[in-house]
GROMACS .gro file of C-alpha atoms in nm:
model
  292
    1UNK     CA    1   0.000   0.000   0.000
    2UNK     CA    2   0.141   0.339  -0.098
    3UNK     CA    3   0.207   0.568   0.196
    4UNK     CA    4   0.042   0.907   0.210
    5UNK     CA    5   0.299   1.177   0.147
    6UNK     CA    6   0.378   1.440   0.406
    7UNK     CA    7   0.223   1.768   0.283
    8UNK     CA    8   0.476   1.948   0.064
    9UNK     CA    9   0.320   2.226  -0.140
   10UNK     CA   10   0.442   2.375  -0.464
   11UNK     CA   11   0.317   2.698  -0.618
   12UNK     CA   12   0.119   2.519  -0.888
   13UNK     CA   13  -0.098   2.352  -0.621
   14UNK     CA   14  -0.179   2.690  -0.464
   15UNK     CA   15  -0.166   2.944  -0.742
   16UNK     CA   16  -0.494   2.877  -0.926
   17UNK     CA   17  -0.486   3.104  -1.232
   18UNK     CA   18  -0.163   3.289  -1.159
   19UNK     CA   19   0.187   3.251  -1.297
   20UNK     CA   20   0.327   2.902  -1.234
   21UNK     CA   21   0.629   3.046  -1.047
   22UNK     CA   22   0.448   3.317  -0.854
   23UNK     CA   23   0.152   3.381  -0.628
   24UNK     CA   24   0.071   3.725  -0.486
   25UNK     CA   25  -0.244   3.776  -0.281
   26UNK     CA   26  -0.406   3.952   0.008
   27UNK     CA   27  -0.374   3.722   0.304
   28UNK     CA   28  -0.737   3.687   0.425
   29UNK     CA   29  -0.874   3.536   0.100
   30UNK     CA   30  -0.563   3.320   0.063
   31UNK     CA   31  -0.613   3.183   0.415
   32UNK     CA   32  -0.982   3.121   0.352
   33UNK     CA   33  -0.901   2.926   0.037
   34UNK     CA   34  -0.619   2.722   0.194
   35UNK     CA   35  -0.733   2.645   0.548
   36UNK     CA   36  -0.541   2.315   0.543
   37UNK     CA   37  -0.219   2.516   0.567
   38UNK     CA   38  -0.277   2.555   0.941
   39UNK     CA   39  -0.135   2.202   0.972
   40UNK     CA   40   0.243   2.147   0.962
   41UNK     CA   41   0.367   2.147   0.604
   42UNK     CA   42   0.662   2.231   0.379
   43UNK     CA   43   0.696   2.456   0.077
   44UNK     CA   44   0.911   2.400  -0.231
   45UNK     CA   45   0.920   2.777  -0.284
   46UNK     CA   46   1.010   3.101  -0.106
   47UNK     CA   47   0.731   3.237   0.111
   48UNK     CA   48   0.680   3.594   0.239
   49UNK     CA   49   0.393   3.715   0.459
   50UNK     CA   50   0.331   4.068   0.586
   51UNK     CA   51   0.062   4.089   0.855
   52UNK     CA   52  -0.149   4.405   0.878
   53UNK     CA   53  -0.407   4.261   1.118
   54UNK     CA   54  -0.433   3.960   1.342
   55UNK     CA   55  -0.301   3.770   1.642
   56UNK     CA   56  -0.208   3.416   1.735
   57UNK     CA   57   0.117   3.241   1.655
   58UNK     CA   58   0.309   3.086   1.372
   59UNK     CA   59   0.606   2.852   1.372
   60UNK     CA   60   0.904   2.805   1.144
   61UNK     CA   61   1.106   2.489   1.200
   62UNK     CA   62   0.945   2.438   1.543
   63UNK     CA   63   1.024   2.785   1.673
   64UNK     CA   64   0.715   2.989   1.760
   65UNK     CA   65   0.650   3.359   1.707
   66UNK     CA   66   0.351   3.573   1.807
   67UNK     CA   67   0.154   3.712   1.516
   68UNK     CA   68   0.150   4.093   1.524
   69UNK     CA   69   0.038   4.366   1.282
   70UNK     CA   70   0.322   4.507   1.069
   71UNK     CA   71   0.527   4.192   1.111
   72UNK     CA   72   0.688   4.036   0.806
   73UNK     CA   73   0.835   3.690   0.787
   74UNK     CA   74   1.035   3.503   0.525
   75UNK     CA   75   1.073   3.131   0.462
   76UNK     CA   76   1.308   2.935   0.239
   77UNK     CA   77   1.216   2.610   0.060
   78UNK     CA   78   1.214   2.299   0.279
   79UNK     CA   79   1.134   2.463   0.612
   80UNK     CA   80   0.842   2.324   0.817
   81UNK     CA   81   0.573   2.576   0.893
   82UNK     CA   82   0.226   2.613   1.049
   83UNK     CA   83  -0.018   2.885   1.158
   84UNK     CA   84  -0.253   2.915   1.455
   85UNK     CA   85  -0.451   3.240   1.438
   86UNK     CA   86  -0.687   3.399   1.689
   87UNK     CA   87  -0.966   3.594   1.522
   88UNK     CA   88  -0.953   3.774   1.186
   89UNK     CA   89  -0.616   3.811   1.018
   90UNK     CA   90  -0.509   3.996   0.705
   91UNK     CA   91  -0.206   4.122   0.518
   92UNK     CA   92  -0.022   4.014   0.205
   93UNK     CA   93   0.148   3.699   0.081
   94UNK     CA   94   0.409   3.631  -0.187
   95UNK     CA   95   0.505   3.279  -0.292
   96UNK     CA   96   0.773   3.256  -0.558
   97UNK     CA   97   1.020   3.008  -0.697
   98UNK     CA   98   1.394   3.065  -0.696
   99UNK     CA   99   1.388   3.053  -1.075
  100UNK     CA  100   1.132   3.335  -1.098
  101UNK     CA  101   1.349   3.578  -0.905
  102UNK     CA  102   1.693   3.459  -1.015
  103UNK     CA  103   1.605   3.495  -1.384
  104UNK     CA  104   1.613   3.871  -1.320
  105UNK     CA  105   1.967   3.879  -1.182
  106UNK     CA  106   2.318   3.781  -1.283
  107UNK     CA  107   2.393   3.657  -0.930
  108UNK     CA  108   2.231   3.316  -0.875
  109UNK     CA  109   2.308   3.335  -0.501
  110UNK     CA  110   2.150   3.677  -0.445
  111UNK     CA  111   1.858   3.549  -0.235
  112UNK     CA  112   2.098   3.364  -0.005
  113UNK     CA  113   2.289   3.688   0.053
  114UNK     CA  114   1.979   3.840   0.216
  115UNK     CA  115   1.989   3.779   0.593
  116UNK     CA  116   1.628   3.659   0.612
  117UNK     CA  117   1.672   3.390   0.343
  118UNK     CA  118   1.972   3.211   0.495
  119UNK     CA  119   1.765   2.957   0.690
  120UNK     CA  120   1.838   3.114   1.029
  121UNK     CA  121   1.492   3.126   1.189
  122UNK     CA  122   1.581   3.410   1.424
  123UNK     CA  123   1.645   3.638   1.126
  124UNK     CA  124   1.326   3.548   0.939
  125UNK     CA  125   1.064   3.733   1.147
  126UNK     CA  126   1.089   4.112   1.152
  127UNK     CA  127   0.864   4.374   1.307
  128UNK     CA  128   0.853   4.674   1.074
  129UNK     CA  129   0.895   5.004   1.257
  130UNK     CA  130   0.630   5.277   1.231
  131UNK     CA  131   0.840   5.495   1.000
  132UNK     CA  132   0.864   5.214   0.740
  133UNK     CA  133   0.515   5.063   0.761
  134UNK     CA  134   0.356   5.286   0.497
  135UNK     CA  135   0.645   5.225   0.258
  136UNK     CA  136   0.628   4.848   0.298
  137UNK     CA  137   0.249   4.847   0.265
  138UNK     CA  138   0.269   5.061  -0.051
  139UNK     CA  139   0.510   4.811  -0.210
  140UNK     CA  140   0.273   4.523  -0.138
  141UNK     CA  141  -0.018   4.720  -0.285
  142UNK     CA  142   0.185   4.780  -0.599
  143UNK     CA  143   0.265   4.408  -0.616
  144UNK     CA  144  -0.105   4.322  -0.583
  145UNK     CA  145  -0.195   4.568  -0.861
  146UNK     CA  146   0.075   4.439  -1.098
  147UNK     CA  147  -0.010   4.074  -1.036
  148UNK     CA  148  -0.379   4.125  -1.117
  149UNK     CA  149  -0.346   4.370  -1.403
  150UNK     CA  150  -0.257   4.323  -1.771
  151UNK     CA  151   0.023   4.579  -1.759
  152UNK     CA  152   0.305   4.561  -2.013
  153UNK     CA  153   0.614   4.390  -1.867
  154UNK     CA  154   0.420   4.318  -1.546
  155UNK     CA  155   0.647   4.028  -1.443
  156UNK     CA  156   0.957   4.246  -1.469
  157UNK     CA  157   0.787   4.517  -1.265
  158UNK     CA  158   0.695   4.257  -1.001
  159UNK     CA  159   1.056   4.140  -0.982
  160UNK     CA  160   1.174   4.501  -0.948
  161UNK     CA  161   0.920   4.569  -0.669
  162UNK     CA  162   1.021   4.248  -0.489
  163UNK     CA  163   1.385   4.349  -0.507
  164UNK     CA  164   1.299   4.692  -0.366
  165UNK     CA  165   1.101   4.528  -0.084
  166UNK     CA  166   1.382   4.286   0.003
  167UNK     CA  167   1.647   4.557   0.011
  168UNK     CA  168   1.424   4.785   0.221
  169UNK     CA  169   1.366   4.511   0.479
  170UNK     CA  170   1.730   4.398   0.472
  171UNK     CA  171   1.831   4.754   0.565
  172UNK     CA  172   1.576   4.764   0.842
  173UNK     CA  173   1.636   4.719   1.212
  174UNK     CA  174   1.909   4.480   1.318
  175UNK     CA  175   2.041   4.454   0.963
  176UNK     CA  176   2.131   4.822   0.944
  177UNK     CA  177   2.441   4.753   1.152
  178UNK     CA  178   2.564   4.478   0.922
  179UNK     CA  179   2.798   4.538   0.633
  180UNK     CA  180   2.623   4.561   0.298
  181UNK     CA  181   2.910   4.358   0.154
  182UNK     CA  182   2.963   4.035   0.353
  183UNK     CA  183   3.311   4.004   0.496
  184UNK     CA  184   3.530   3.695   0.470
  185UNK     CA  185   3.415   3.540   0.799
  186UNK     CA  186   3.046   3.588   0.717
  187UNK     CA  187   3.095   3.430   0.374
  188UNK     CA  188   3.289   3.141   0.527
  189UNK     CA  189   3.017   3.080   0.785
  190UNK     CA  190   2.748   3.078   0.517
  191UNK     CA  191   2.954   2.828   0.318
  192UNK     CA  192   2.977   2.606   0.626
  193UNK     CA  193   2.599   2.623   0.675
  194UNK     CA  194   2.537   2.533   0.311
  195UNK     CA  195   2.770   2.236   0.343
  196UNK     CA  196   2.591   2.114   0.657
  197UNK     CA  197   2.257   2.144   0.476
  198UNK     CA  198   2.386   1.916   0.201
  199UNK     CA  199   2.594   1.671   0.406
  200UNK     CA  200   2.458   1.654   0.762
  201UNK     CA  201   2.342   1.294   0.716
  202UNK     CA  202   2.687   1.168   0.619
  203UNK     CA  203   2.941   1.415   0.762
  204UNK     CA  204   2.914   1.465   1.138
  205UNK     CA  205   3.259   1.592   1.238
  206UNK     CA  206   3.388   1.951   1.220
  207UNK     CA  207   3.716   1.827   1.068
  208UNK     CA  208   3.524   1.696   0.764
  209UNK     CA  209   3.375   2.039   0.695
  210UNK     CA  210   3.700   2.218   0.772
  211UNK     CA  211   3.867   2.010   0.503
  212UNK     CA  212   3.598   2.105   0.251
  213UNK     CA  213   3.647   2.472   0.341
  214UNK     CA  214   4.029   2.448   0.325
  215UNK     CA  215   4.068   2.566   0.684
  216UNK     CA  216   4.170   2.396   1.007
  217UNK     CA  217   3.913   2.252   1.252
  218UNK     CA  218   4.034   2.503   1.512
  219UNK     CA  219   3.967   2.789   1.269
  220UNK     CA  220   3.614   2.657   1.202
  221UNK     CA  221   3.540   2.623   1.573
  222UNK     CA  222   3.670   2.971   1.647
  223UNK     CA  223   3.459   3.112   1.365
  224UNK     CA  224   3.140   2.945   1.493
  225UNK     CA  225   3.206   3.041   1.854
  226UNK     CA  226   3.276   3.400   1.756
  227UNK     CA  227   2.980   3.451   1.519
  228UNK     CA  228   2.719   3.208   1.656
  229UNK     CA  229   2.824   3.152   2.016
  230UNK     CA  230   2.838   2.774   1.970
  231UNK     CA  231   3.109   2.535   1.841
  232UNK     CA  232   3.101   2.384   1.493
  233UNK     CA  233   3.002   2.042   1.625
  234UNK     CA  234   2.687   2.189   1.776
  235UNK     CA  235   2.595   2.354   1.445
  236UNK     CA  236   2.614   2.012   1.280
  237UNK     CA  237   2.415   1.841   1.557
  238UNK     CA  238   2.148   2.111   1.548
  239UNK     CA  239   2.101   2.055   1.176
  240UNK     CA  240   2.061   1.679   1.230
  241UNK     CA  241   1.808   1.740   1.509
  242UNK     CA  242   1.614   1.984   1.292
  243UNK     CA  243   1.589   1.731   1.010
  244UNK     CA  244   1.484   1.463   1.258
  245UNK     CA  245   1.200   1.685   1.379
  246UNK     CA  246   1.096   1.760   1.021
  247UNK     CA  247   1.079   1.388   0.950
  248UNK     CA  248   0.907   1.295   1.276
  249UNK     CA  249   0.597   1.500   1.199
  250UNK     CA  250   0.546   1.275   0.896
  251UNK     CA  251   0.351   0.999   1.065
  252UNK     CA  252   0.385   0.773   0.761
  253UNK     CA  253   0.754   0.723   0.838
  254UNK     CA  254   0.839   0.495   1.129
  255UNK     CA  255   1.132   0.560   1.361
  256UNK     CA  256   1.348   0.296   1.194
  257UNK     CA  257   1.296   0.458   0.853
  258UNK     CA  258   1.382   0.800   0.992
  259UNK     CA  259   1.697   0.665   1.157
  260UNK     CA  260   1.802   0.516   0.824
  261UNK     CA  261   1.736   0.843   0.636
  262UNK     CA  262   1.961   1.023   0.884
  263UNK     CA  263   2.230   0.756   0.850
  264UNK     CA  264   2.217   0.626   1.206
  265UNK     CA  265   2.338   0.271   1.255
  266UNK     CA  266   2.013   0.164   1.418
  267UNK     CA  267   1.692   0.282   1.582
  268UNK     CA  268   1.841   0.264   1.932
  269UNK     CA  269   2.135   0.491   1.849
  270UNK     CA  270   1.905   0.746   1.687
  271UNK     CA  271   1.673   0.745   1.990
  272UNK     CA  272   1.963   0.800   2.232
  273UNK     CA  273   2.101   1.083   2.016
  274UNK     CA  274   1.765   1.257   1.986
  275UNK     CA  275   1.685   1.230   2.357
  276UNK     CA  276   2.031   1.349   2.460
  277UNK     CA  277   1.996   1.677   2.272
  278UNK     CA  278   1.620   1.742   2.302
  279UNK     CA  279   1.525   1.579   2.632
  280UNK     CA  280   1.258   1.374   2.452
  281UNK     CA  281   1.244   1.040   2.278
  282UNK     CA  282   1.140   1.054   1.912
  283UNK     CA  283   0.807   0.895   2.009
  284UNK     CA  284   0.741   1.162   2.275
  285UNK     CA  285   0.820   1.442   2.029
  286UNK     CA  286   0.595   1.284   1.767
  287UNK     CA  287   0.301   1.275   2.009
  288UNK     CA  288   0.302   1.651   2.053
  289UNK     CA  289   0.544   1.838   1.824
  290UNK     CA  290   0.336   2.155   1.847
  291UNK     CA  291   0.428   2.196   2.215
  292UNK     CA  292   0.800   2.181   2.142
   0.00000   0.00000   0.00000
């Protein structure tokens, strides 16, 4: 019997009549149409929401944030997400593929250079200050108008407006103190994170990643301690734990299958590893992942 797939949504399944690589909408009608998205799910696309009204909470990779007006959040493909709203909610939503945006630029890694699209959950939820709220809202209104109108070169205008929005938010708040051009250490750290995303199931030691980066393990540890406050080994473990949690909410996978996907020798070793670093067995987490 074929197992039911864990919900992973692409733009085509959500976009109705719109461009196959893009969906732009006001949030209230989008939410009404896609109420099933309140359950944990993944996206294969980039996802941006700007709240103008509402309360409740939303989670990205099992970290919870209160929903507040004039809050914007960003998600990258593959992250697990859910909503839990209290009362009416509204705002704007943009779903877009990497190909849609990157076709506009010479730099294929441009999105990853933006601090809110690096996969660091703490950088993905931003409260827009009062002096920028009208400007951000105006950009979303322009995006709505362009996406629903027959204007000449509408897709290029949408890309230009999205770029303006991303730069405006990247300059905002905590990002204003960061260099506009990433320095060597920042670039090296991002390279390490990309490598862990690709290899966490097979490479578990800092020395393996240091070799790929052409630096010493001590250099990699010093870099992580200085910029993240944790050693390189913990960065790797955290990525394994995150993937384990993402897999555990798929009830069609048993613990043995998940252990195998993560390259653990057996179920017992995986269970000990997971409990050591989360305080819960995989079964306990699976029973109530929303509380974690």
